Coordinates of C-alpha atoms in Angstrom, one line a residue:
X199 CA 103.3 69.5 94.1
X200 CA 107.1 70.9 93.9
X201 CA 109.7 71.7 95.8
X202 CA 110.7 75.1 94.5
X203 CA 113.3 77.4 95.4
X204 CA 112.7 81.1 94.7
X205 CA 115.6 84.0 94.7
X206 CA 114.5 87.5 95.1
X207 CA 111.2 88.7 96.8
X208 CA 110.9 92.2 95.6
X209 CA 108.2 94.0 94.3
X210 CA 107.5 91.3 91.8
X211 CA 108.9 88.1 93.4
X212 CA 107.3 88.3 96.5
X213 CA 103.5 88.4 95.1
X214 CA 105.1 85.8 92.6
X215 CA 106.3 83.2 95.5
X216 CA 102.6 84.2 97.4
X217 CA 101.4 82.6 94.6
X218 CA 103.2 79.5 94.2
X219 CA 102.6 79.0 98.1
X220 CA 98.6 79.5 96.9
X221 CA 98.9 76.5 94.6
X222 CA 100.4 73.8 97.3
X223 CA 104.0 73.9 96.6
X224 CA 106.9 73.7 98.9
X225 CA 108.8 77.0 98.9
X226 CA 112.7 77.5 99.6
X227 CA 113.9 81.1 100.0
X228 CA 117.2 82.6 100.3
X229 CA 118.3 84.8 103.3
X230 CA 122.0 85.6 101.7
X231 CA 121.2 89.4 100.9
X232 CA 118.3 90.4 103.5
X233 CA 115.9 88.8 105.5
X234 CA 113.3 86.8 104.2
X235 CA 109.9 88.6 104.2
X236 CA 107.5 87.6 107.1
X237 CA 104.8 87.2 105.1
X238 CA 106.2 85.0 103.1
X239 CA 107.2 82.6 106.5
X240 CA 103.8 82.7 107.9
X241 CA 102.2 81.9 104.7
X242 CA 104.5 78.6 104.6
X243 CA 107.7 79.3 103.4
X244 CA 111.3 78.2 104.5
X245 CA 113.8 80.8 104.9
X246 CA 117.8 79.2 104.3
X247 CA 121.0 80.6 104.4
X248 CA 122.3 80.8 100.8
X249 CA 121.4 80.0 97.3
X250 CA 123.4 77.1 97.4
X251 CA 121.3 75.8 100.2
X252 CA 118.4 76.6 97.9
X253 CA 119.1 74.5 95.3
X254 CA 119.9 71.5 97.3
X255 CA 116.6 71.2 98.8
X256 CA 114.3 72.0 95.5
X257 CA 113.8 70.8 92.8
X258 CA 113.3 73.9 90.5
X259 CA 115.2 77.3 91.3
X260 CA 113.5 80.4 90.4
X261 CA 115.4 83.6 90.1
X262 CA 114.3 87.2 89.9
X263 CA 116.7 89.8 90.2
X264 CA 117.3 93.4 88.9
X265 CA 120.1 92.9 86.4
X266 CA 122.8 90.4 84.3
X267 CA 125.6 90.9 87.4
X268 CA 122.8 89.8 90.1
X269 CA 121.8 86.9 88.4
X270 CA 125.4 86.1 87.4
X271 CA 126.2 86.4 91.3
X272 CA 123.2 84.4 92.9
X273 CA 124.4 81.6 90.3
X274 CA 127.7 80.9 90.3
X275 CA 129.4 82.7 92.9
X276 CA 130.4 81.2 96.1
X277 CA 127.2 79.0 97.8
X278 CA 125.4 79.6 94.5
X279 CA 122.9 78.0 93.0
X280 CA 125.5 75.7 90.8
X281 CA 127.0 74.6 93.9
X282 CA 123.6 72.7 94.9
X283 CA 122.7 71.4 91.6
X284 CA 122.5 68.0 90.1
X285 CA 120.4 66.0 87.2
X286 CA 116.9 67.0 86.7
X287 CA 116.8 70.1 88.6
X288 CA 115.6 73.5 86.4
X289 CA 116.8 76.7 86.7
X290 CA 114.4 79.1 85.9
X291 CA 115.7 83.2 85.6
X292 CA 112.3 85.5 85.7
X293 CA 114.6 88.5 85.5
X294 CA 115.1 90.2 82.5
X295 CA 118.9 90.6 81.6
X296 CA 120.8 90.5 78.7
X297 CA 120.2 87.4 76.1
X298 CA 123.9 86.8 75.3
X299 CA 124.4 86.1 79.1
X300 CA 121.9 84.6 79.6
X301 CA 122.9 82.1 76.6
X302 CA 126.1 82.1 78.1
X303 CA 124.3 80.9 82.1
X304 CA 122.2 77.9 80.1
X305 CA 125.6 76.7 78.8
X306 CA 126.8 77.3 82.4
X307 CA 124.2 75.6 84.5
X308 CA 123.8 72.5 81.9
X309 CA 127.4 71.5 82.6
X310 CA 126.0 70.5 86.1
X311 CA 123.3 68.1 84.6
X312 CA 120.8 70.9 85.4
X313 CA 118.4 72.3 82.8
X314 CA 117.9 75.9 82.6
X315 CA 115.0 78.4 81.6
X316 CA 115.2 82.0 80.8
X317 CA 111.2 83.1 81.8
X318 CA 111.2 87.0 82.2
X319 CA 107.5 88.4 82.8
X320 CA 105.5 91.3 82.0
X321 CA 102.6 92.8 84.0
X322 CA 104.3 94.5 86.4
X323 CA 103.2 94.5 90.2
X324 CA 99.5 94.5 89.6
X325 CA 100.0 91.6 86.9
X326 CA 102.2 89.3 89.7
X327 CA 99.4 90.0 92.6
X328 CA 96.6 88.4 89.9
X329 CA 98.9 85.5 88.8
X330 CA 97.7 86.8 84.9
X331 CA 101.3 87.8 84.3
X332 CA 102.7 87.2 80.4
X333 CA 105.6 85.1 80.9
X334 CA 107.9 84.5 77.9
X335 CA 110.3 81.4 77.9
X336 CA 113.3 80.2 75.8
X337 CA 115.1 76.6 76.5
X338 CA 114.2 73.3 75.7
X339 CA 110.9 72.1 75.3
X340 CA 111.1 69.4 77.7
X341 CA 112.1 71.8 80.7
X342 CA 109.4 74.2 79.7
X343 CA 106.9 71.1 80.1
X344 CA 108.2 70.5 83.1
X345 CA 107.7 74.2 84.6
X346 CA 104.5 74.7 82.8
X347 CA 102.4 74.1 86.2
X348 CA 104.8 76.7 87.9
X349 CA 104.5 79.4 85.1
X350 CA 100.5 78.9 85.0
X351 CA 100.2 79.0 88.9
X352 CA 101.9 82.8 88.5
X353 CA 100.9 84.0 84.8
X354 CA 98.1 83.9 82.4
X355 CA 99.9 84.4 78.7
X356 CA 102.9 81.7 78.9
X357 CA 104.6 81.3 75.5
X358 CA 107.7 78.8 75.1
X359 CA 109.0 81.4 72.4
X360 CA 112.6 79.2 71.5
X361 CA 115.4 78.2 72.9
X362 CA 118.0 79.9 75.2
X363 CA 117.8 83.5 75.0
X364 CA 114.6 83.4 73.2
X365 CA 112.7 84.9 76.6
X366 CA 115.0 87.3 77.1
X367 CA 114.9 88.5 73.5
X368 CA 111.1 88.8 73.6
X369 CA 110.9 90.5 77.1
X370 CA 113.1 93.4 75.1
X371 CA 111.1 93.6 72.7
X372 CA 108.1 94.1 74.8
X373 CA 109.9 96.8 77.0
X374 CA 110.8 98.6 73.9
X375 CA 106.7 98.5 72.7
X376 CA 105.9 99.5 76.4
X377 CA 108.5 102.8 76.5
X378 CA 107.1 103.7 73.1
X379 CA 103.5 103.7 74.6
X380 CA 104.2 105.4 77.2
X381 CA 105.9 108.2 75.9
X382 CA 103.1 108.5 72.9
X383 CA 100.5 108.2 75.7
X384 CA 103.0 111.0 77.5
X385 CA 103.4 113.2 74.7
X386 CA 99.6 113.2 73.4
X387 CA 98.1 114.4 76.8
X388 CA 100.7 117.0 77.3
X389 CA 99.5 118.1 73.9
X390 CA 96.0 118.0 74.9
X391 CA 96.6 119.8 77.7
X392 CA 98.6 122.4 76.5
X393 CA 96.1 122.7 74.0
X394 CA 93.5 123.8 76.6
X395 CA 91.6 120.1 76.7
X396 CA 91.1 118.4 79.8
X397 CA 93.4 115.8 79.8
X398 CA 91.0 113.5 81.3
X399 CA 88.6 113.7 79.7
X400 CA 90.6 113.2 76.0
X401 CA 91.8 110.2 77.7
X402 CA 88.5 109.2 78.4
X403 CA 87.0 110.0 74.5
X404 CA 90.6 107.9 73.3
X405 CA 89.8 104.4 75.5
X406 CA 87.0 104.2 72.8
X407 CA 89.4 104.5 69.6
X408 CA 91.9 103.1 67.5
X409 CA 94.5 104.7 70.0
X410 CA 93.0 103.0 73.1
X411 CA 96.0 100.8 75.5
X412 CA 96.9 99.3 78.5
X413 CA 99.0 102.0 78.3
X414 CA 96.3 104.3 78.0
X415 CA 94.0 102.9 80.3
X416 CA 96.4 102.4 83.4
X417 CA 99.4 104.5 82.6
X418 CA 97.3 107.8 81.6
X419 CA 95.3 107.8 84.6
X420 CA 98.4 108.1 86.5
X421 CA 99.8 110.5 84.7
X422 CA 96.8 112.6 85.3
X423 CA 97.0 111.5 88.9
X424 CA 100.2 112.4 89.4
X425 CA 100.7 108.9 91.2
X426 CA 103.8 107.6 90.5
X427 CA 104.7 104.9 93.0
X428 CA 106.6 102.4 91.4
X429 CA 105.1 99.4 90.0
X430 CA 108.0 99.7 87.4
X431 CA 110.7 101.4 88.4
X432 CA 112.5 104.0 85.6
X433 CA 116.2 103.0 86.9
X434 CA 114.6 99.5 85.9
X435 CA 113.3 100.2 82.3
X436 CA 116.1 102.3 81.6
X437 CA 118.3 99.3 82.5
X438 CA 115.5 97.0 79.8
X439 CA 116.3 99.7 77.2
X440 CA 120.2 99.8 77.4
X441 CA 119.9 96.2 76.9
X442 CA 117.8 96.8 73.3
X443 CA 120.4 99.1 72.8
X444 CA 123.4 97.2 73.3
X445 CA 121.6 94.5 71.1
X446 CA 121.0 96.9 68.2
X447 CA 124.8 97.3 68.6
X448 CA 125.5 94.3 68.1
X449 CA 122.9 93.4 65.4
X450 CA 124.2 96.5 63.4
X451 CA 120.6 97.8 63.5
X452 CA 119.0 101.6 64.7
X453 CA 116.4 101.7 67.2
X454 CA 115.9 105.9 66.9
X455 CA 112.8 106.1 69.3
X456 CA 113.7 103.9 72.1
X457 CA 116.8 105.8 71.8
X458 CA 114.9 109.1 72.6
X459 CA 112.5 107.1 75.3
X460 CA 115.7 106.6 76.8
X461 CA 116.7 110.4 77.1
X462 CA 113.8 111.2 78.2
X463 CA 114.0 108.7 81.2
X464 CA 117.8 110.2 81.9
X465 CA 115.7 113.4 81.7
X466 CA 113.5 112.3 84.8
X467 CA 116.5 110.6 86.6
X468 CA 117.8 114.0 86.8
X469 CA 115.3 114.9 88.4
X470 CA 115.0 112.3 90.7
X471 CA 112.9 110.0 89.5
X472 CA 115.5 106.9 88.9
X473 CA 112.6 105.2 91.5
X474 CA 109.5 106.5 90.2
X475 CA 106.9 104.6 88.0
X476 CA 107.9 104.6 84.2
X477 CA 104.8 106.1 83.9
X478 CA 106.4 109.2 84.9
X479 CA 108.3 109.5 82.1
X480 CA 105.5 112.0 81.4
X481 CA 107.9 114.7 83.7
X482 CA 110.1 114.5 81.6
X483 CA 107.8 115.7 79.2
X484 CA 107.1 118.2 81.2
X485 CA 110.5 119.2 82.2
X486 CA 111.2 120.1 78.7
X487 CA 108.2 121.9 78.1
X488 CA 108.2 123.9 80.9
X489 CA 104.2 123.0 81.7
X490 CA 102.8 120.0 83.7
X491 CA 99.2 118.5 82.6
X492 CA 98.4 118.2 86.3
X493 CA 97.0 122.3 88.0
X494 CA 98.6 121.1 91.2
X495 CA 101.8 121.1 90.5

């Protein structure tokens, strides 16, 4: 078993770390920017002061934080994680941040002898309770061997997709495939609806076509529900999709629908909805059309 450290117990780190706990390994959590959860202390874990701290006692150092400036800060600011590293330990950032930083970090963290991972998952809250999170990995080969047991004890799909930066890059992409669906999913049922159909029931007659999703399947119903706590935040996705955006920038490339997924997520933050579930972008939707799928509202 390990000694792991793990940096930010959220919505998705904390059922992450419950995990690792499950599968018999030391944990090591931060108490720099709050409290550590009590859950997380009676199931075993052992709250310390600072990252720094952290990283002295384990021997991996998982990170998962909401954006490139956290991760930047819990690694390499004062009683960071570099202060506490040495040969053989593995950094290992679950967040999903920008792929030139996060080239930039591995360079960073393997001037200390430390090795470093960029693992960002997908699955969202329901995926990290199950452990059958998809967790996508760039950096050596050797460290990803090395963290395979760790990655399997919290996710199903685990794919070393290349080196530095390569996680990152494919957790983009997947964001831009899951704002797509969702707004498709969105933009069909407010159709439907508008339309006179029941959109529950053309959901239920699409789950046995060509069309049918995840997206469909989970993010429909709630749309129909009208439940959008967040298992995904929008201020979250939007912050996944100015990162494809940025890229495209760079790359000299147009990404023209996840540029209008985008709007339509500023359309909800107006609204209010920076902390609803993305699958909400479906008010947006609404917003614009003046006519919501759901009679309640």
């Amino acid at each position: 078993m390990a000694k792991i450290g793990f940096i930010g117990t959220g919505i998705m780190g904390k059922p992450m770390a419950h995990n690792l706990l499950k599968a018999g390994h030391d944990l090591f959590v931060s108490e720099h920017h709050s409290k550590a959860p009590a859950d997380l202390i009676e199931a075993g874990a052992v709250a310390l002061g600072n990252p720094r701290e952290v990283a002295q006692e384990a021997e991996f150092i998982i990170v998962i934080v909401p954006d490139t400036p956290q991760v930047e800060s819990v690694l390499f600011e004062a009683d960071g994680v570099a202060e506490g590293l040495a040969a053989n330990k593995v950094v290992i950032d679950m967040s999903s941040i920008s792929p030139t930083a996060t080239k930039a970090f591995a360079e960073r963290i393997a001037s200390t002898g430390a090795q470093y991972l960029d693992a960002p998952v997908s699955g969202g809250e329901v995926g990290a309770r199950a452990a059958t999170l998809s967790i996508m990995v760039g950096g050596s080969a050797e460290a990803y061997e090395r963290a395979l047991p760790l990655f399997q004890s919290m996710g199903k799909n685990i794919t070393r997709v290349g080196d530095s930066g390569a996680g990152q890059t494919a957790k983009v992409a997947n964001q831009i495939i899951v704002a797509l669906n969702i707004q498709a999913v969105g933009e069909a049922l407010l159709f439907a609806a508008k339309n006179g159909a029941d959109p529950a029931k053309v959901r239920e007659a699409l789950m046995g076509g060509f069309a049918s999703s995840k997206i469909l399947e989970v993010h429909a119903e709630r749309m129909i529900n009208g439940t959008f706590d967040p298992g995904f935040k929008i201020n979250l996705h939007q912050k996944d999709l100015n990162l494809a955006l940025q890229g495209a920038k760079e790359l000299g490339i147009n990404l023209p629908n996840t540029s209008n997924a985008q709007q339509v997520f500023s359309t909800c933050v107006a609204l209010g909805g920076g902390n609803w579930d993305h699958s909400a972008l479906i008010k947006g939707l609404e917003h614009m059309a003046n006519f919501s799928i759901r009679e309640r509202d």
